[in-house]
Coordinates of C-alpha atoms and ligand atoms in Angstrom, one line a residue:
M15 CA 58.1 -81.5 -144.2
S16 CA 60.4 -79.0 -146.0
W17 CA 63.5 -81.5 -145.7
T18 CA 61.7 -84.4 -147.2
T19 CA 59.8 -82.1 -150.2
G20 CA 63.4 -80.7 -151.2
A21 CA 65.0 -84.1 -150.7
F22 CA 62.5 -85.1 -153.7
F23 CA 63.4 -82.0 -155.5
F24 CA 67.0 -82.4 -154.8
V25 CA 66.2 -86.4 -156.2
G26 CA 64.2 -85.4 -158.6
G27 CA 66.0 -82.8 -160.2
L28 CA 69.7 -85.0 -160.0
L29 CA 67.3 -87.5 -162.0
A30 CA 65.7 -85.4 -164.9
A31 CA 69.9 -84.0 -165.2
T32 CA 70.9 -87.2 -165.4
V33 CA 68.4 -88.6 -168.2
A34 CA 69.3 -85.3 -170.5
A35 CA 73.1 -86.3 -170.2
L36 CA 71.9 -90.1 -171.3
T37 CA 70.1 -89.0 -173.9
G38 CA 72.2 -89.2 -177.2
D39 CA 70.0 -86.8 -179.3
G40 CA 68.3 -83.2 -179.2
L41 CA 71.1 -81.3 -177.8
G42 CA 68.3 -78.3 -177.3
S43 CA 66.0 -79.8 -175.7
R44 CA 68.4 -81.7 -173.8
A45 CA 69.8 -78.1 -172.4
I46 CA 66.4 -77.2 -171.5
V47 CA 65.5 -80.2 -169.3
F48 CA 68.9 -79.9 -168.2
G49 CA 68.1 -76.7 -166.9
V50 CA 64.4 -77.6 -165.5
G51 CA 66.7 -80.5 -163.4
L52 CA 69.2 -77.7 -162.0
V53 CA 66.0 -75.6 -161.1
A54 CA 64.7 -78.5 -159.3
V55 CA 68.5 -79.3 -157.1
L56 CA 68.9 -75.8 -156.0
T57 CA 65.1 -75.6 -155.1
G58 CA 65.8 -78.5 -153.3
I59 CA 69.0 -76.9 -151.6
L60 CA 67.1 -74.0 -150.4
L61 CA 64.1 -75.9 -148.9
Y62 CA 66.8 -77.7 -147.1
L63 CA 68.3 -74.3 -145.9
M64 CA 65.6 -72.0 -145.4
G65 CA 62.1 -74.6 -145.2
E66 CA 62.0 -73.6 -141.9
R67 CA 61.0 -70.4 -142.3
M68 CA 58.4 -71.1 -145.4
P69 CA 55.0 -70.6 -144.1
V70 CA 53.3 -74.1 -144.3
R71 CA 50.4 -72.7 -146.9
A72 CA 52.9 -72.5 -149.2
H73 CA 53.7 -76.4 -149.6
P74 CA 51.0 -77.6 -151.7
I75 CA 51.9 -75.1 -154.3
L76 CA 55.8 -76.2 -154.1
V77 CA 54.3 -79.8 -155.0
S78 CA 52.4 -78.4 -157.7
L79 CA 55.5 -76.8 -159.1
G80 CA 57.4 -80.2 -158.5
T81 CA 54.9 -81.6 -161.0
V82 CA 55.0 -78.7 -163.6
L83 CA 58.2 -79.3 -163.7
I84 CA 58.9 -83.0 -163.8
T85 CA 56.0 -82.5 -167.0
V86 CA 58.5 -79.2 -168.3
A87 CA 61.0 -81.5 -168.0
I88 CA 59.2 -84.7 -170.0
H89 CA 57.7 -82.8 -172.9
W90 CA 61.2 -81.8 -173.6
L91 CA 62.7 -84.7 -173.6
P92 CA 64.0 -86.2 -176.2
G93 CA 63.5 -89.7 -176.5
N94 CA 59.8 -91.4 -175.6
T95 CA 61.8 -93.7 -173.1
A96 CA 63.5 -91.4 -171.1
A97 CA 60.4 -89.6 -171.4
V98 CA 58.1 -92.4 -170.0
T99 CA 61.0 -92.7 -167.3
L100 CA 61.0 -89.5 -166.1
S101 CA 56.8 -89.5 -165.7
S102 CA 57.8 -91.8 -162.6
L103 CA 58.8 -88.9 -160.9
Y104 CA 55.2 -88.2 -160.2
V105 CA 55.3 -91.0 -157.7
F106 CA 57.4 -88.3 -155.6
V107 CA 54.5 -85.9 -155.7
A108 CA 51.8 -88.2 -154.8
C109 CA 54.4 -89.7 -151.5
D110 CA 54.5 -85.8 -150.3
A111 CA 51.1 -85.0 -151.0
A112 CA 50.1 -88.3 -149.3
F113 CA 51.9 -88.0 -146.0
F114 CA 51.5 -84.2 -145.6
F115 CA 48.8 -82.6 -146.7
S116 CA 45.0 -83.0 -145.7
T117 CA 43.0 -85.9 -147.7
P118 CA 41.3 -83.5 -150.1
V119 CA 44.7 -81.5 -151.0
T120 CA 46.1 -85.2 -151.4
G121 CA 43.3 -85.5 -153.9
L122 CA 44.1 -82.6 -155.9
E123 CA 47.9 -82.9 -156.4
I124 CA 47.3 -86.1 -157.1
A125 CA 44.6 -85.5 -159.9
F126 CA 46.7 -82.8 -161.3
A127 CA 50.3 -84.8 -161.4
V128 CA 47.9 -87.8 -163.5
V129 CA 46.0 -85.0 -165.7
C130 CA 49.5 -83.6 -166.3
C131 CA 51.0 -86.9 -167.1
M132 CA 48.4 -88.3 -168.9
V133 CA 48.6 -84.8 -171.2
V134 CA 52.1 -85.2 -171.6
T135 CA 52.7 -88.5 -172.6
G136 CA 49.5 -88.6 -174.4
T137 CA 50.5 -85.7 -176.6
R138 CA 54.0 -87.1 -177.7
E139 CA 54.1 -88.5 -181.2
H140 CA 54.7 -92.1 -181.8
L141 CA 53.6 -92.9 -178.4
H142 CA 50.2 -94.6 -177.4
W143 CA 48.2 -92.1 -175.1
W144 CA 47.3 -95.0 -172.7
I145 CA 51.3 -95.3 -171.9
G146 CA 50.7 -92.7 -169.2
V147 CA 48.5 -94.6 -167.8
I148 CA 51.1 -96.8 -165.7
P149 CA 52.9 -93.9 -164.1
A150 CA 49.8 -92.3 -163.3
G151 CA 48.6 -95.4 -161.8
V152 CA 51.0 -96.3 -160.1
A153 CA 51.6 -92.8 -158.3
V154 CA 47.6 -93.0 -157.9
V155 CA 47.8 -96.6 -155.8
V156 CA 51.6 -95.1 -153.8
G157 CA 49.4 -91.8 -152.7
V158 CA 46.1 -94.4 -151.8
V159 CA 48.5 -96.3 -149.6
V160 CA 50.9 -94.3 -148.4
T161 CA 48.0 -91.3 -147.2
I162 CA 46.7 -94.7 -145.6
L163 CA 49.8 -95.8 -144.0
A164 CA 50.0 -92.5 -142.6
R165 CA 46.7 -92.0 -141.0
M166 CA 47.3 -95.2 -139.2
A167 CA 50.4 -94.1 -138.0
A168 CA 49.2 -90.9 -136.7
E169 CA 46.6 -93.0 -134.8
A170 CA 48.7 -95.9 -133.4
D171 CA 47.9 -96.5 -130.2
I172 CA 51.4 -98.0 -129.2
D173 CA 54.3 -96.4 -128.2
L174 CA 57.3 -97.3 -130.7
L175 CA 60.3 -97.1 -127.5
T176 CA 58.6 -99.4 -125.6
G177 CA 55.7 -101.5 -127.7
L178 CA 53.4 -100.6 -124.6
L179 CA 50.5 -98.3 -125.3
N180 CA 50.8 -94.6 -125.9
R181 CA 48.9 -92.4 -124.1
R182 CA 45.9 -91.9 -127.2
G183 CA 45.5 -96.2 -126.4
F184 CA 46.0 -95.6 -122.8
D185 CA 42.8 -93.2 -123.0
R186 CA 40.6 -95.8 -125.0
L187 CA 41.3 -98.2 -122.6
L188 CA 40.6 -96.3 -119.9
N189 CA 37.3 -95.2 -120.7
A190 CA 36.4 -98.3 -122.0
E191 CA 37.4 -99.6 -118.6
I192 CA 35.5 -97.1 -116.6
A193 CA 32.5 -97.6 -118.8
K194 CA 33.2 -101.5 -117.5
A195 CA 33.4 -100.9 -114.1
G196 CA 30.0 -98.9 -114.3
R197 CA 28.4 -101.6 -115.7
L198 CA 29.8 -104.2 -113.1
D199 CA 30.3 -102.0 -109.9
Q200 CA 33.9 -102.2 -109.8
R201 CA 36.5 -99.9 -108.7
P202 CA 39.8 -100.0 -111.0
A203 CA 42.9 -98.4 -110.0
L204 CA 45.5 -96.5 -111.5
V205 CA 48.8 -95.9 -110.9
V206 CA 50.6 -92.9 -112.1
A207 CA 54.9 -93.7 -111.9
D208 CA 57.9 -91.3 -113.3
L209 CA 61.7 -91.9 -113.1
D210 CA 62.9 -89.2 -110.7
R211 CA 66.6 -88.8 -112.7
L212 CA 65.5 -89.8 -116.4
Q213 CA 66.6 -86.2 -117.5
T214 CA 69.8 -86.5 -115.3
I215 CA 70.7 -89.5 -117.0
N216 CA 69.6 -87.9 -120.6
A217 CA 71.8 -84.9 -119.8
H218 CA 74.6 -86.4 -118.9
L219 CA 75.5 -89.6 -120.6
D220 CA 72.8 -89.8 -123.5
Q221 CA 69.6 -90.0 -125.3
P222 CA 70.1 -93.5 -126.3
T223 CA 71.1 -94.9 -122.6
G224 CA 68.0 -93.0 -121.6
D225 CA 65.8 -94.9 -124.1
A226 CA 67.7 -97.9 -122.8
V227 CA 66.7 -97.1 -119.4
L228 CA 62.6 -96.8 -120.5
Q229 CA 63.0 -99.9 -122.1
Q230 CA 64.6 -101.8 -119.6
V231 CA 61.6 -100.4 -116.5
A232 CA 59.1 -101.3 -119.1
D233 CA 60.2 -105.3 -119.6
I234 CA 60.7 -105.3 -115.8
W235 CA 57.3 -104.0 -114.8
G236 CA 55.6 -105.5 -117.4
D237 CA 56.6 -108.8 -116.0
L238 CA 55.4 -107.9 -112.7
L239 CA 51.9 -107.4 -114.0
E240 CA 49.0 -109.9 -114.6
P241 CA 47.5 -110.4 -118.0
E242 CA 44.7 -108.0 -117.5
Q243 CA 46.9 -105.6 -116.0
T244 CA 47.8 -102.8 -118.8
L245 CA 50.9 -100.4 -118.5
A246 CA 51.5 -97.6 -120.8
R247 CA 54.0 -95.1 -121.8
L248 CA 52.0 -91.9 -121.7
G249 CA 55.4 -90.6 -122.8
G250 CA 58.9 -89.1 -121.8
D251 CA 59.4 -90.8 -118.5
L252 CA 55.9 -91.3 -117.9
F253 CA 53.8 -94.6 -117.1
A254 CA 51.2 -95.9 -115.9
V255 CA 49.2 -98.7 -114.8
L256 CA 45.8 -99.4 -114.9
L257 CA 44.6 -102.3 -112.9
P258 CA 41.1 -103.4 -113.7
D259 CA 38.7 -104.1 -110.0
T260 CA 41.3 -103.2 -107.6
T261 CA 41.9 -101.9 -104.0
E262 CA 43.8 -99.1 -103.6
R263 CA 46.2 -101.2 -100.6
T264 CA 46.5 -104.0 -103.6
A265 CA 47.4 -101.2 -105.8
V266 CA 50.1 -99.5 -103.3
G267 CA 51.2 -103.3 -102.7
L268 CA 52.2 -103.5 -106.6
T269 CA 53.4 -100.1 -106.8
D270 CA 56.1 -100.6 -103.8
R271 CA 56.9 -104.1 -105.5
M272 CA 57.4 -102.0 -109.2
R273 CA 59.5 -99.4 -107.5
A274 CA 61.6 -102.0 -106.0
A275 CA 62.5 -103.8 -109.0
I276 CA 64.0 -101.3 -111.1
T277 CA 67.4 -99.5 -109.8
A278 CA 66.4 -96.0 -111.2
D279 CA 64.6 -93.7 -108.6
C280 CA 60.5 -93.5 -109.2
S281 CA 57.3 -91.7 -107.8
A282 CA 54.1 -92.9 -107.8
G283 CA 50.6 -92.0 -107.3
V284 CA 47.7 -94.4 -107.0
T285 CA 44.2 -93.6 -106.6
S286 CA 40.8 -95.4 -107.3
W287 CA 38.5 -94.8 -109.5
Q288 CA 34.9 -93.5 -108.0
P289 CA 31.1 -93.9 -109.5
G290 CA 30.3 -91.0 -112.1
E291 CA 33.7 -89.8 -112.1
P292 CA 35.5 -88.9 -115.4
A293 CA 38.7 -90.7 -116.7
S294 CA 40.2 -87.4 -116.8
M295 CA 39.7 -86.5 -113.0
L296 CA 41.0 -90.1 -112.1
V297 CA 44.4 -89.1 -113.7
S298 CA 44.9 -86.0 -112.4
R299 CA 44.3 -87.3 -108.8
A300 CA 46.7 -90.1 -109.4
D301 CA 49.2 -87.1 -111.0
V302 CA 48.6 -85.1 -107.6
G303 CA 50.0 -88.8 -105.7
R304 CA 52.7 -88.5 -107.9
Y305 CA 53.6 -84.7 -107.2
R306 CA 53.1 -85.2 -103.1
A307 CA 55.8 -88.6 -104.0
K308 CA 57.8 -85.9 -105.2
Q309 CA 57.5 -83.3 -102.8
A310 CA 57.5 -85.5 -99.5
G311 CA 61.2 -86.6 -100.9
R312 CA 61.1 -88.3 -104.1
N313 CA 61.0 -92.7 -104.7
L314 CA 58.2 -92.8 -102.9
T315 CA 54.4 -94.1 -103.5
R316 CA 51.9 -92.2 -102.4
L317 CA 47.9 -92.7 -102.7
E318 CA 45.7 -89.8 -103.7
S319 CA 42.2 -92.0 -102.3
G320 CA 39.5 -92.3 -104.6
Q321 CA 37.5 -93.6 -101.3
R322 CA 38.8 -90.8 -99.4
I323 CA 37.3 -88.1 -102.0
A324 CA 33.8 -90.5 -101.3
L325 CA 34.6 -90.9 -97.9
A326 CA 34.8 -87.0 -97.2
E327 CA 31.8 -86.0 -99.2
E328 CA 29.7 -88.4 -97.2
L329 CA 31.2 -87.0 -93.6
R330 CA 30.6 -83.2 -95.0
R331 CA 26.9 -84.7 -95.2
A332 CA 26.6 -86.4 -92.5
I333 CA 27.8 -83.3 -90.3
A334 CA 25.3 -80.8 -92.3
E335 CA 22.5 -83.4 -91.4
D336 CA 24.3 -83.5 -87.6
K337 CA 24.3 -87.6 -88.3
V338 CA 27.3 -87.6 -86.0
E339 CA 27.6 -89.4 -82.4
V340 CA 28.9 -88.7 -79.3
R341 CA 30.0 -91.1 -77.1
Y342 CA 31.2 -90.5 -73.3
Q343 CA 33.3 -92.0 -71.4
P344 CA 33.4 -91.2 -67.4
I345 CA 36.4 -89.7 -65.8
V346 CA 36.6 -91.2 -62.2
S347 CA 37.6 -90.1 -59.0
L348 CA 40.3 -92.4 -57.7
P349 CA 40.5 -91.5 -53.6
F350 CA 36.0 -91.5 -54.1
G351 CA 36.6 -95.3 -55.0
G352 CA 35.5 -94.5 -59.1
K353 CA 32.9 -91.9 -58.3
V354 CA 32.1 -89.8 -61.9
V355 CA 33.2 -87.1 -61.9
G356 CA 32.9 -85.9 -65.4
V357 CA 33.1 -87.3 -69.2
E358 CA 34.9 -87.6 -72.2
A359 CA 33.1 -86.7 -75.4
L360 CA 34.0 -88.9 -78.1
L361 CA 33.3 -89.1 -81.5
R362 CA 31.6 -92.1 -83.1
W363 CA 30.4 -92.4 -86.8
S364 CA 30.4 -95.2 -89.3
S365 CA 31.3 -94.7 -92.7
A366 CA 29.5 -96.1 -95.3
T367 CA 32.6 -95.8 -97.5
E368 CA 35.0 -96.8 -95.1
P369 CA 33.4 -99.0 -92.8
G370 CA 36.0 -100.1 -90.5
L371 CA 37.2 -96.7 -90.1
G372 CA 37.8 -95.5 -86.3
P373 CA 37.4 -92.2 -85.0
N374 CA 41.3 -91.8 -85.2
G375 CA 40.3 -92.2 -89.0
V376 CA 37.5 -90.0 -89.1
I377 CA 39.8 -87.2 -87.5
R378 CA 42.3 -87.3 -90.0
A379 CA 39.8 -87.8 -92.9
A380 CA 38.0 -84.3 -91.6
E381 CA 41.5 -82.2 -91.5
E382 CA 42.4 -84.0 -94.5
Y383 CA 39.2 -82.7 -96.8
N384 CA 39.2 -79.2 -94.5
L385 CA 36.1 -80.3 -92.2
I386 CA 37.8 -80.5 -89.2
A387 CA 36.1 -77.1 -87.5
D388 CA 32.5 -78.4 -88.7
L389 CA 32.9 -81.7 -87.2
D390 CA 34.4 -80.2 -83.7
R391 CA 31.8 -77.7 -83.5
V392 CA 29.1 -80.3 -84.3
V393 CA 30.4 -82.2 -81.6
L394 CA 31.3 -79.6 -79.0
R395 CA 27.7 -78.5 -79.0
R396 CA 26.2 -81.8 -79.2
A397 CA 28.6 -82.5 -75.8
C398 CA 27.7 -79.2 -74.6
L399 CA 23.9 -80.2 -74.8
D400 CA 24.5 -83.8 -73.4
A401 CA 26.3 -82.5 -70.4
A402 CA 23.8 -80.1 -69.5
R403 CA 21.4 -82.7 -69.8
M404 CA 23.2 -84.5 -67.0
Q405 CA 24.4 -82.1 -64.8
R406 CA 20.8 -80.6 -64.4
T407 CA 20.1 -84.5 -63.1
V408 CA 23.2 -84.1 -60.3
P409 CA 22.7 -80.2 -59.3
D410 CA 24.5 -80.7 -56.4
F411 CA 28.4 -81.1 -57.8
D412 CA 30.2 -79.3 -61.2
L413 CA 30.1 -82.2 -63.9
T414 CA 33.3 -81.7 -66.3
L415 CA 33.0 -81.7 -69.7
N416 CA 35.6 -82.8 -71.7
V417 CA 36.3 -82.3 -75.5
N418 CA 39.2 -83.0 -77.8
V419 CA 40.0 -80.4 -80.3
S420 CA 42.4 -81.2 -83.2
G421 CA 45.8 -78.8 -83.6
L422 CA 44.6 -78.0 -86.8
E423 CA 41.7 -76.3 -85.5
L424 CA 43.5 -74.4 -82.8
A425 CA 45.3 -72.7 -85.1
D426 CA 42.4 -71.0 -86.7
S427 CA 42.4 -67.7 -85.3
D428 CA 38.2 -67.6 -84.5
Y429 CA 38.4 -71.1 -82.4
A430 CA 38.3 -69.1 -79.3
N431 CA 35.2 -66.9 -80.4
R432 CA 33.6 -70.1 -82.0
V433 CA 33.9 -72.3 -78.4
R434 CA 32.6 -68.8 -76.5
S435 CA 29.9 -68.7 -78.9
T436 CA 28.7 -72.4 -78.3
L437 CA 29.0 -72.1 -75.0
R438 CA 26.4 -69.5 -75.0
S439 CA 24.1 -71.2 -77.4
T440 CA 24.1 -74.4 -75.4
G441 CA 24.4 -72.4 -71.6
W442 CA 26.9 -74.7 -70.9
H443 CA 29.2 -73.1 -67.9
A444 CA 32.6 -71.9 -69.5
G445 CA 34.4 -73.3 -66.3
Q446 CA 32.7 -77.0 -67.0
L447 CA 34.5 -77.2 -69.9
V448 CA 37.8 -78.9 -70.4
L449 CA 39.4 -79.1 -74.0
E450 CA 42.0 -81.5 -74.8
V451 CA 45.1 -80.8 -77.0
T452 CA 46.8 -83.3 -78.1
E453 CA 50.8 -83.0 -77.1
T454 CA 52.2 -84.4 -80.7
Q455 CA 50.1 -82.0 -82.8
L456 CA 52.8 -79.3 -83.4
E457 CA 50.4 -76.7 -84.3
A458 CA 48.9 -76.0 -80.8
E459 CA 52.0 -74.4 -80.6
S460 CA 51.4 -71.7 -83.2
P461 CA 50.6 -68.1 -82.1
N462 CA 47.2 -68.6 -83.1
A463 CA 47.0 -71.4 -81.4
I464 CA 48.8 -70.4 -77.9
D465 CA 46.4 -67.1 -78.4
N466 CA 43.2 -69.3 -78.4
L467 CA 44.2 -71.5 -75.5
N468 CA 44.9 -68.4 -73.4
A469 CA 42.0 -66.4 -74.5
L470 CA 39.7 -69.3 -73.4
R471 CA 41.4 -69.7 -70.1
D472 CA 40.7 -66.1 -69.7
T473 CA 36.6 -67.5 -69.8
G474 CA 37.3 -70.3 -67.9
V475 CA 37.8 -72.8 -69.6
H476 CA 40.3 -75.7 -68.7
I477 CA 43.0 -77.0 -71.1
A478 CA 44.5 -81.0 -71.0
I479 CA 47.2 -82.0 -72.6
D480 CA 46.1 -85.1 -73.9
D481 CA 48.3 -88.6 -74.7
F482 CA 51.2 -86.6 -72.7
G483 CA 54.4 -88.5 -72.6
T484 CA 53.7 -90.1 -75.9
G485 CA 54.7 -86.7 -78.0
Y486 CA 57.9 -84.4 -77.6
S487 CA 57.5 -83.6 -74.5
S488 CA 60.0 -81.3 -72.9
L489 CA 59.1 -78.9 -69.8
S490 CA 59.5 -75.7 -72.2
R491 CA 57.2 -76.9 -74.3
L492 CA 54.9 -77.9 -71.3
A493 CA 55.3 -74.1 -70.0
A494 CA 54.9 -73.2 -73.5
I495 CA 51.7 -74.4 -73.5
P496 CA 48.9 -72.8 -71.6
S497 CA 47.4 -75.6 -69.4
D498 CA 45.6 -76.7 -66.3
I499 CA 46.0 -80.6 -66.4
L500 CA 48.1 -83.3 -67.8
K501 CA 46.6 -86.7 -69.1
V502 CA 48.9 -89.4 -69.1
D503 CA 49.0 -91.9 -72.3
R504 CA 47.3 -94.9 -71.4
S505 CA 50.7 -96.9 -72.6
F506 CA 52.0 -95.8 -69.3
V507 CA 49.4 -97.5 -67.5
A508 CA 49.5 -100.3 -69.2
A509 CA 52.8 -100.9 -68.4
I510 CA 51.6 -101.8 -64.6
T511 CA 51.3 -105.0 -64.3
A512 CA 50.6 -107.8 -61.6
D513 CA 54.4 -108.8 -61.3
S514 CA 56.2 -105.7 -61.9
P515 CA 56.9 -102.9 -59.7
A516 CA 55.1 -99.4 -60.8
P517 CA 56.9 -97.4 -64.0
P518 CA 58.6 -95.0 -62.2
L519 CA 57.9 -92.8 -65.0
L520 CA 54.4 -92.6 -63.8
G521 CA 55.8 -91.1 -60.1
V522 CA 57.9 -88.8 -62.0
I523 CA 55.0 -87.2 -64.2
K524 CA 53.1 -87.0 -60.8
A525 CA 55.5 -85.1 -59.6
L526 CA 56.2 -82.7 -62.4
S527 CA 52.5 -81.9 -62.3
K528 CA 52.3 -81.2 -58.5
A529 CA 55.5 -79.1 -59.1
L530 CA 53.6 -77.1 -62.1
D531 CA 50.6 -77.2 -60.3
M532 CA 48.4 -79.1 -62.9
E533 CA 45.9 -81.6 -62.2
V534 CA 46.5 -85.9 -64.0
I535 CA 43.9 -87.7 -65.4
A536 CA 45.4 -91.4 -65.9
E537 CA 43.7 -92.8 -69.2
G538 CA 43.0 -96.4 -70.2
V539 CA 42.8 -98.1 -66.7
E540 CA 42.0 -101.6 -67.6
N541 CA 41.8 -102.9 -64.0
A542 CA 41.3 -102.8 -60.2
H543 CA 45.3 -103.2 -59.8
Q544 CA 46.7 -100.2 -62.3
A545 CA 43.8 -98.6 -60.4
A546 CA 45.2 -99.2 -56.9
V547 CA 48.6 -98.5 -58.0
L548 CA 47.3 -95.3 -59.9
A549 CA 46.0 -94.2 -55.9
D550 CA 48.7 -95.3 -54.4
L551 CA 51.0 -92.9 -56.6
G552 CA 48.8 -90.0 -55.4
F553 CA 46.7 -89.7 -59.0
S554 CA 43.3 -88.6 -58.3
L555 CA 41.5 -89.1 -61.9
A556 CA 41.3 -91.9 -64.0
Q557 CA 39.7 -93.1 -67.1
G558 CA 39.6 -96.3 -69.0
Y559 CA 37.9 -99.9 -69.3
H560 CA 38.0 -100.9 -66.1
Y561 CA 35.5 -98.1 -65.1
S562 CA 33.2 -98.1 -68.3
V563 CA 33.8 -97.7 -72.0
P564 CA 32.6 -95.0 -74.1
R565 CA 28.6 -94.8 -73.9
T566 CA 25.4 -93.0 -74.9
A567 CA 24.6 -90.2 -72.9
Q568 CA 21.3 -91.5 -71.8
A569 CA 24.0 -94.7 -70.2
I570 CA 25.7 -92.2 -68.4
L571 CA 22.5 -90.4 -67.0
D572 CA 21.0 -93.5 -65.8
E573 CA 24.5 -94.4 -64.0
L574 CA 25.1 -91.2 -62.4
I575 CA 21.6 -91.6 -61.4
E576 CA 21.9 -95.0 -60.2
Q577 CA 25.3 -94.0 -58.5
R578 CA 23.0 -91.3 -56.4
G579 CA 20.3 -93.3 -55.5
M580 CA 17.7 -91.1 -57.2
V581 CA 14.4 -91.8 -58.5
A582 CA 14.6 -92.0 -62.3
H583 CA 12.1 -89.1 -63.3
N584 CA 15.1 -87.5 -66.2
E585 CA 14.2 -86.2 -69.3
R586 CA 14.7 -88.9 -71.8
Ligands
LIG2 P1 41.5 -89.9 -76.8 O1 41.4 -88.6 -76.7 O2 43.0 -90.7 -76.2 O3 40.4 -90.3 -76.4 C1 41.1 -92.0 -75.2 C2 40.4 -93.5 -76.7 O4 41.2 -94.0 -75.4 C3 39.3 -93.3 -76.9 O5 39.4 -93.6 -78.2 C4 39.0 -94.4 -75.8 O6 37.6 -95.0 -76.1 C5 40.1 -95.0 -75.6 N1 40.1 -95.7 -74.7 C6 39.2 -95.5 -73.2 N2 40.0 -96.5 -72.0 C7 40.5 -96.9 -72.4 C8 41.3 -98.1 -72.2 O7 40.9 -98.5 -70.7 N3 41.7 -98.8 -72.8 C9 42.3 -98.5 -74.0 N4 42.9 -99.5 -74.9 N5 41.3 -97.4 -74.5 C10 41.1 -96.8 -74.1 P2 38.7 -93.4 -79.3 O8 37.0 -92.8 -79.0 O9 38.3 -94.7 -80.4 O10 39.1 -91.9 -79.8 C11 40.4 -92.1 -80.5 C12 41.0 -90.3 -80.3 O11 40.0 -90.3 -81.6 C13 41.1 -90.4 -79.2 O12 42.0 -90.6 -78.4 C14 40.7 -88.6 -79.9 O13 42.6 -88.5 -80.1 C15 40.2 -88.3 -80.9 N6 39.0 -88.1 -80.8 C16 37.8 -88.9 -80.5 N7 36.9 -87.7 -80.5 C17 37.3 -86.5 -80.9 C18 36.5 -85.7 -81.1 O14 35.0 -85.3 -81.3 N8 37.1 -84.4 -81.8 C19 38.3 -84.9 -81.9 N9 39.5 -83.3 -82.5 N10 39.2 -85.7 -82.0 C20 38.6 -86.6 -81.0
LIG3 CA1 41.0 -86.8 -75.9
LIG4 CA1 44.0 -89.6 -74.8

């Protein structure tokens, strides 16, 4: 601001001095005009050197001072022609005010200049009073035009470097799109991406090279998008893409293609809009995705699912309202011809938000949104109550109940207490409970987890290592995790086929369990041949579709009754 004002003073002063020099007569008056010009030039230089330190409030005063100097110079100029010529300098006043000041201040500055112009030209001898209308009118018109242009430029929606929408334009578009999506029940997706190394490019090469990279990226990405999809530059090297009514999966696919199309590394976050959400929440979720992409090693796409949030909310409600169901898959004795000796409790919950989500997906979402402890507690409680009901039907043998535990939950120092309190409140006996810990979940090795497992074993609970053989199995890890049972992953069992010999690893696992004095359960037994081979290898317990798919507690009860040849008088 001060540089522009300074430039006006400098040029105006030079012009005044030149006009004074060129005017032939009136030496004394010319000297005054010359002096005024010199003052203006010096003010201009001063503003250039020290204007930064000048308070912004002082600028209107300076511009008024310029008006006064012009007026004084015009008044003292000897010739009328020269005076009228010099009155064109009022345009500088109008421009400066229109560009930098608020509209009322601009109006006042221009009005002051117009009055000065009319008075100083109107009072000159041999000059029609209306001659001043011309320079005054020009100043007013220029002032108005510059005011309008400056306001428009400030409110522009376009990024000048790339020709894309800027942040302001994008915000407007996003709000309009969200309003439309709400009306039409659509789900727009949002991508926020930035270049990982633009600062380095700017620092090591130069700004124009960095600008060229940004323009190139904008061009390449623009070509990849459909007409209704909008690319914007939010600032610096930060871009955003608004994709109307697009699934998260499609948005991630497009983002990966965009990243692959450019040579620069780029980290991107993707999300989708959820009904009722403001634009700011959508943008910050996509931004979280971008940060996660950077944390995970840069040059990646990360989905920060909007659906997941809705899913987590739905799951939270289901847990609170006890709407999570549990199914039971029998664990059978191989030497006793497939007699049921226990059951594994398996969570069942169908989500309206993500209808195809299986138990693994539910567990992952629960872990991600800190719901796993509540979820596992609900499952454990329901399973203990159902198992107690089953046990009452077959009082003559100890039914074993297997329940899965998330490694995350196991790392919680209060876990063992929670299990004990559930056992107390449901009346299920600790000695008949097996907690299945997945070997791949490394948290199971944390000190808290080990303490929990030891505390639980002290109360009589057994620990099984689930999916054994798929994780980073090592003998030392096996010794580190307090455990009693190995559940051999079903991939080993699936390798037992009619036309190939029994996989040697199964024999090794059996021998290992014997050496460690652990029980083994073979998972995923799907046919009689696999069952026979496992029995030959010395396995005593098995589980799988060959015996039963996971079923309701009532269905298991009916089977137990049938197996024992009992008369059904159960507590349905
Ligand atoms: P898992 O503990 O390995 O459970 C066995 C999975 O194998 C179950 O899948 C079961 O339905 C399936 N299955 C059983 N027999 C066969 C078979 O013969 N062939 C094949 N191909 N599959 C068979 P499901 O119910 O989908 O559970 C998946 C996983 O979700 C479980 O794997 C377990 O890790 C986890 N999970 C289930 N319920 C809970 C729970 O309440 N809490 C926790 N933390 N995790 C759970
Ligand atoms: Ca399991
Ligand atoms: Ca398993």
